[in-house]
């Protein structure tokens, strides 16, 4: 991990994740973040693994599935807290690095709704 990567990830701390998912090409994974009223897109290039799981407790999902009031307030953003971090060591990144012959990194993105795990070759930030 380079200091540059850590610095880019730190910039998203406590921002709002507005959306995330694979690009139309299905090669790269984007995370759109708003920090201090400025939007930036984190583009995880050559994303070979993307795992998404819930950060919410089962009771929140039970309430939502039942269509009941209360529980989690569903809004159009997620709070990037604790935020973005590099997973090191990463078995997945090492496995892909060895198989492809290029360096891969794993980043974990923790929000109040989802936890993402992304394994990728490089990162671009579009402001």
XYZ file of N, CA and C in Angstrom:
381
model
N 0.848 -1.186 0.000
C 0.000 0.000 0.000
C 0.890 1.246 0.000
N 0.505 2.181 -0.804
C 1.270 3.417 -0.829
C 0.603 4.455 0.060
N 1.379 5.460 0.414
C 0.823 6.561 1.201
C -0.232 7.292 0.393
N -0.058 7.342 -0.943
C -1.036 8.002 -1.806
C -2.396 7.325 -1.695
N -2.417 5.995 -1.725
C -3.678 5.258 -1.617
C -4.337 5.520 -0.271
N -3.562 5.459 0.792
C -4.116 5.721 2.129
C -4.689 7.125 2.205
N -3.994 8.102 1.630
C -4.475 9.474 1.640
C -5.775 9.639 0.878
N -5.882 9.001 -0.287
C -7.124 9.065 -1.074
C -8.290 8.451 -0.319
N -8.029 7.345 0.342
C -9.094 6.672 1.098
C -9.509 7.496 2.307
N -8.543 8.117 2.960
C -8.851 8.944 4.135
C -9.749 10.133 3.790
N -9.651 10.625 2.560
C -10.467 11.764 2.140
C -11.963 11.462 2.184
N -12.329 10.185 2.115
C -13.744 9.808 2.100
C -14.307 9.598 3.502
N -13.473 9.717 4.528
C -13.911 9.449 5.897
C -15.143 10.267 6.260
N -16.139 9.594 6.750
C -17.363 10.216 7.262
C -18.152 10.971 6.190
N -17.864 10.651 4.918
C -18.635 11.233 3.825
C -19.909 10.432 3.616
N -20.606 10.740 2.545
C -21.843 10.039 2.209
C -21.631 9.226 0.944
N -21.861 7.919 1.028
C -21.825 7.067 -0.158
C -23.195 7.197 -0.817
N -23.202 7.748 -2.029
C -24.461 7.983 -2.727
C -24.875 6.787 -3.578
N -23.903 6.063 -4.109
C -24.185 4.814 -4.828
C -22.876 4.070 -5.046
N -23.019 2.787 -5.345
C -21.847 1.976 -5.662
C -22.275 0.819 -6.554
N -21.347 0.345 -7.369
C -21.629 -0.781 -8.246
C -20.656 -0.831 -9.410
N -20.776 -1.905 -10.171
C -19.912 -2.065 -11.336
C -20.301 -1.076 -12.423
N -19.318 -0.654 -13.200
C -19.569 0.209 -14.350
C -20.195 -0.631 -15.462
N -20.634 0.032 -16.513
C -21.271 -0.662 -17.641
C -20.339 -1.700 -18.259
N -19.043 -1.465 -18.217
C -18.085 -2.418 -18.796
C -17.923 -3.671 -17.943
N -18.376 -3.622 -16.695
C -18.262 -4.729 -15.730
C -16.817 -5.011 -15.323
N -15.905 -4.117 -15.653
C -14.506 -4.293 -15.274
C -14.158 -3.517 -14.021
N -14.702 -2.310 -13.909
C -14.366 -1.413 -12.808
C -15.558 -1.273 -11.864
N -15.258 -0.941 -10.612
C -16.291 -0.753 -9.589
C -16.206 0.689 -9.115
N -17.342 1.382 -9.095
C -17.367 2.782 -8.689
C -18.084 2.965 -7.363
N -17.549 3.886 -6.565
C -18.200 4.311 -5.332
C -18.278 5.832 -5.393
N -19.500 6.355 -5.480
C -19.711 7.803 -5.522
C -19.870 8.302 -4.092
N -18.995 9.241 -3.701
C -18.954 9.746 -2.334
C -19.103 11.263 -2.355
N -19.841 11.792 -1.385
C -19.916 13.240 -1.195
C -19.275 13.588 0.139
N -18.303 14.491 0.082
C -17.609 14.967 1.280
C -17.569 16.491 1.206
N -18.043 17.136 2.253
C -18.040 18.604 2.302
C -18.655 19.224 1.041
N -19.796 18.701 0.630
C -20.562 19.204 -0.521
C -19.841 19.032 -1.853
N -18.837 18.171 -1.892
C -18.112 17.885 -3.135
C -18.239 16.397 -3.433
N -18.667 16.083 -4.652
C -18.778 14.677 -5.037
C -17.502 14.223 -5.717
N -17.128 13.002 -5.410
C -15.990 12.377 -6.077
C -16.322 10.912 -6.290
N -15.846 10.383 -7.387
C -16.079 8.979 -7.708
C -14.779 8.214 -7.542
N -14.798 7.233 -6.682
C -13.666 6.328 -6.497
C -13.856 5.188 -7.498
N -12.931 5.084 -8.454
C -13.018 4.067 -9.501
C -11.959 3.010 -9.221
N -12.412 1.855 -8.787
C -11.526 0.724 -8.485
C -11.344 -0.049 -9.792
N -10.186 0.163 -10.434
C -9.915 -0.390 -11.756
C -9.568 -1.875 -11.687
N -10.042 -2.591 -12.680
C -9.797 -4.027 -12.791
C -10.195 -4.729 -11.495
N -11.446 -4.531 -11.111
C -11.981 -5.091 -9.866
C -12.358 -6.554 -10.096
N -11.577 -7.447 -9.507
C -11.771 -8.882 -9.722
C -12.668 -9.528 -8.665
N -12.872 -8.834 -7.560
C -13.787 -9.312 -6.522
C -14.505 -8.120 -5.914
N -15.824 -8.268 -5.758
C -16.630 -7.266 -5.068
C -17.659 -8.011 -4.236
N -17.530 -7.879 -2.932
C -18.475 -8.525 -2.020
C -19.215 -7.442 -1.244
N -20.526 -7.599 -1.150
C -21.360 -6.651 -0.408
C -22.154 -7.430 0.624
N -22.132 -6.962 1.855
C -22.956 -7.575 2.895
C -23.605 -6.465 3.716
N -24.599 -6.829 4.472
C -25.332 -5.851 5.262
C -24.595 -5.529 6.551
N -24.629 -4.254 6.911
C -24.105 -3.824 8.208
C -25.245 -3.660 9.212
N -26.478 -3.815 8.728
C -27.650 -3.656 9.589
C -27.965 -4.959 10.322
N -28.536 -4.868 11.501
C -28.918 -6.078 12.233
C -30.135 -6.747 11.570
N -30.303 -8.039 11.773
C -31.441 -8.748 11.194
C -32.800 -8.120 11.527
N -32.936 -7.541 12.702
C -34.221 -6.926 13.081
C -34.600 -5.793 12.131
N -33.625 -5.033 11.651
C -33.914 -3.957 10.696
C -34.451 -4.523 9.390
N -33.870 -5.624 8.955
C -34.338 -6.258 7.716
C -35.709 -6.894 7.912
N -35.932 -7.474 9.068
C -37.233 -8.093 9.339
C -38.346 -7.051 9.276
N -38.100 -5.878 9.848
C -39.084 -4.794 9.813
C -39.321 -4.327 8.378
N -38.235 -4.183 7.621
C -38.352 -3.724 6.229
C -39.097 -4.733 5.364
N -38.755 -6.013 5.501
C -39.401 -7.056 4.702
C -40.889 -7.145 5.023
N -41.230 -6.938 6.279
C -42.633 -7.002 6.693
C -43.414 -5.745 6.293
N -42.698 -4.727 5.811
C -43.350 -3.485 5.412
C -43.864 -2.666 6.577
N -43.267 -2.870 7.723
C -43.697 -2.164 8.934
C -42.958 -0.842 9.096
N -43.569 0.079 9.808
C -42.926 1.346 10.158
C -41.884 1.088 11.244
N -40.947 2.006 11.361
C -39.930 1.880 12.405
C -38.695 1.174 11.882
N -37.771 0.922 12.752
C -36.525 0.295 12.346
C -35.609 1.291 11.666
N -34.852 0.826 10.712
C -33.909 1.676 9.997
C -34.662 2.652 9.087
N -34.228 3.891 9.046
C -34.808 4.904 8.171
C -34.065 4.839 6.834
N -34.740 4.329 5.801
C -34.125 4.139 4.491
C -34.040 5.477 3.766
N -32.825 5.909 3.462
C -32.570 7.169 2.779
C -31.683 6.905 1.563
N -31.423 7.949 0.786
C -30.685 7.761 -0.462
C -29.168 7.944 -0.331
N -28.631 7.681 0.835
C -27.187 7.725 1.040
C -26.822 6.819 2.205
N -25.525 6.522 2.298
C -24.984 5.753 3.416
C -23.833 6.560 4.003
N -23.666 6.514 5.298
C -22.571 7.234 5.947
C -21.312 6.363 5.892
N -20.256 6.907 5.317
C -18.990 6.176 5.181
C -18.240 6.212 6.505
N -18.765 5.472 7.461
C -18.128 5.388 8.780
C -18.215 3.949 9.257
N -17.147 3.331 9.654
C -15.817 3.904 9.833
C -15.095 4.258 8.533
N -15.604 3.834 7.390
C -15.055 4.324 6.138
C -14.225 3.315 5.370
N -13.248 3.837 4.627
C -12.419 3.046 3.719
C -11.126 2.637 4.418
N -10.710 1.392 4.239
C -9.431 0.942 4.800
C -8.836 -0.146 3.920
N -7.518 -0.217 3.910
C -6.811 -1.253 3.168
C -6.752 -2.507 4.025
N -7.069 -3.641 3.422
C -6.972 -4.931 4.108
C -5.560 -5.457 3.858
N -4.796 -5.587 4.931
C -3.423 -6.051 4.790
C -3.030 -6.864 6.014
N -2.616 -8.067 5.827
C -2.477 -8.750 4.544
C -3.838 -9.204 4.019
N -3.917 -9.380 2.712
C -5.143 -9.832 2.071
C -4.864 -11.099 1.270
N -5.474 -12.196 1.694
C -5.303 -13.451 0.963
C -5.853 -13.341 -0.447
N -6.990 -12.651 -0.606
C -7.607 -12.504 -1.929
C -6.698 -11.696 -2.855
N -6.144 -10.593 -2.360
C -5.260 -9.763 -3.191
C -3.994 -10.530 -3.562
N -3.443 -11.277 -2.632
C -2.249 -12.072 -2.911
C -2.548 -13.146 -3.957
N -3.685 -13.815 -3.808
C -4.085 -14.869 -4.758
C -4.204 -14.293 -6.174
N -4.870 -13.146 -6.320
C -5.035 -12.528 -7.633
C -3.707 -11.996 -8.168
N -2.883 -11.445 -7.319
C -1.574 -10.935 -7.748
C -0.740 -12.051 -8.344
N -0.734 -13.198 -7.671
C 0.042 -14.338 -8.158
C -0.545 -14.896 -9.455
N -1.863 -14.976 -9.549
C -2.510 -15.553 -10.729
C -2.368 -14.672 -11.969
N -2.421 -13.358 -11.785
C -2.405 -12.433 -12.916
C -0.999 -11.905 -13.209
N -0.145 -11.869 -12.209
C 1.197 -11.331 -12.392
C 1.242 -9.820 -12.285
N 0.277 -9.262 -11.574
C 0.224 -7.813 -11.338
C -0.230 -7.602 -9.898
N 0.071 -6.443 -9.354
C -0.279 -6.172 -7.959
C -1.774 -5.860 -7.816
N -2.402 -6.501 -6.844
C -3.792 -6.232 -6.488
C -3.847 -5.848 -5.018
N -4.853 -5.063 -4.673
C -5.058 -4.575 -3.314
C -6.497 -4.845 -2.924
N -6.739 -5.055 -1.639
C -8.105 -5.189 -1.144
C -8.430 -4.001 -0.253
N -9.592 -3.402 -0.515
C -10.080 -2.299 0.303
C -11.431 -2.689 0.870
N -11.629 -2.336 2.113
C -12.912 -2.552 2.800
C -13.573 -1.184 2.956
N -14.848 -1.113 2.590
C -15.618 0.117 2.724
C -16.751 -0.175 3.698
N -16.693 0.447 4.873
C -17.716 0.210 5.897
C -18.612 1.433 6.007
N -19.911 1.208 5.828
C -20.902 2.266 5.997
C -21.904 1.811 7.047
N -22.872 2.656 7.305
C -23.891 2.286 8.281
C -24.896 1.283 7.714
N -24.850 1.015 6.405
C -25.799 0.097 5.780
C -25.119 -1.135 5.187
N -24.017 -0.927 4.466
C -23.322 -2.030 3.790
C -21.852 -2.089 4.179
N -21.284 -3.254 3.985
C -19.839 -3.443 4.072
C -19.408 -3.998 2.719
N -18.488 -3.285 2.059
C -17.977 -3.709 0.757
C -16.555 -4.209 0.914
N -16.221 -5.203 0.138
C -14.851 -5.667 0.053
C -14.502 -5.717 -1.422
N -13.491 -4.945 -1.830
C -13.133 -4.806 -3.242
C -11.678 -5.183 -3.446
N -11.418 -6.058 -4.417
C -10.052 -6.431 -4.787
C -9.833 -5.886 -6.195
N -8.786 -5.085 -6.372
C -8.618 -4.316 -7.608
C -7.140 -4.073 -7.883
N -6.846 -3.607 -9.112
C -5.459 -3.362 -9.502
C -5.011 -1.924 -9.265
N -5.913 -0.953 -9.446
C -5.528 0.442 -9.236
C -6.771 1.264 -8.898
N -6.536 2.466 -8.390
C -7.622 3.347 -7.985
C -7.448 4.714 -8.617
N -8.540 5.212 -9.188
C -8.587 6.593 -9.676
C -9.683 7.300 -8.915
N -9.476 8.578 -8.632
C -10.510 9.385 -8.004
C -10.839 10.514 -8.970
N -12.110 10.566 -9.363
C -12.584 11.584 -10.296
C -13.343 12.618 -9.497
N -12.885 13.861 -9.550
C -13.520 14.941 -8.792
C -14.374 15.786 -9.700
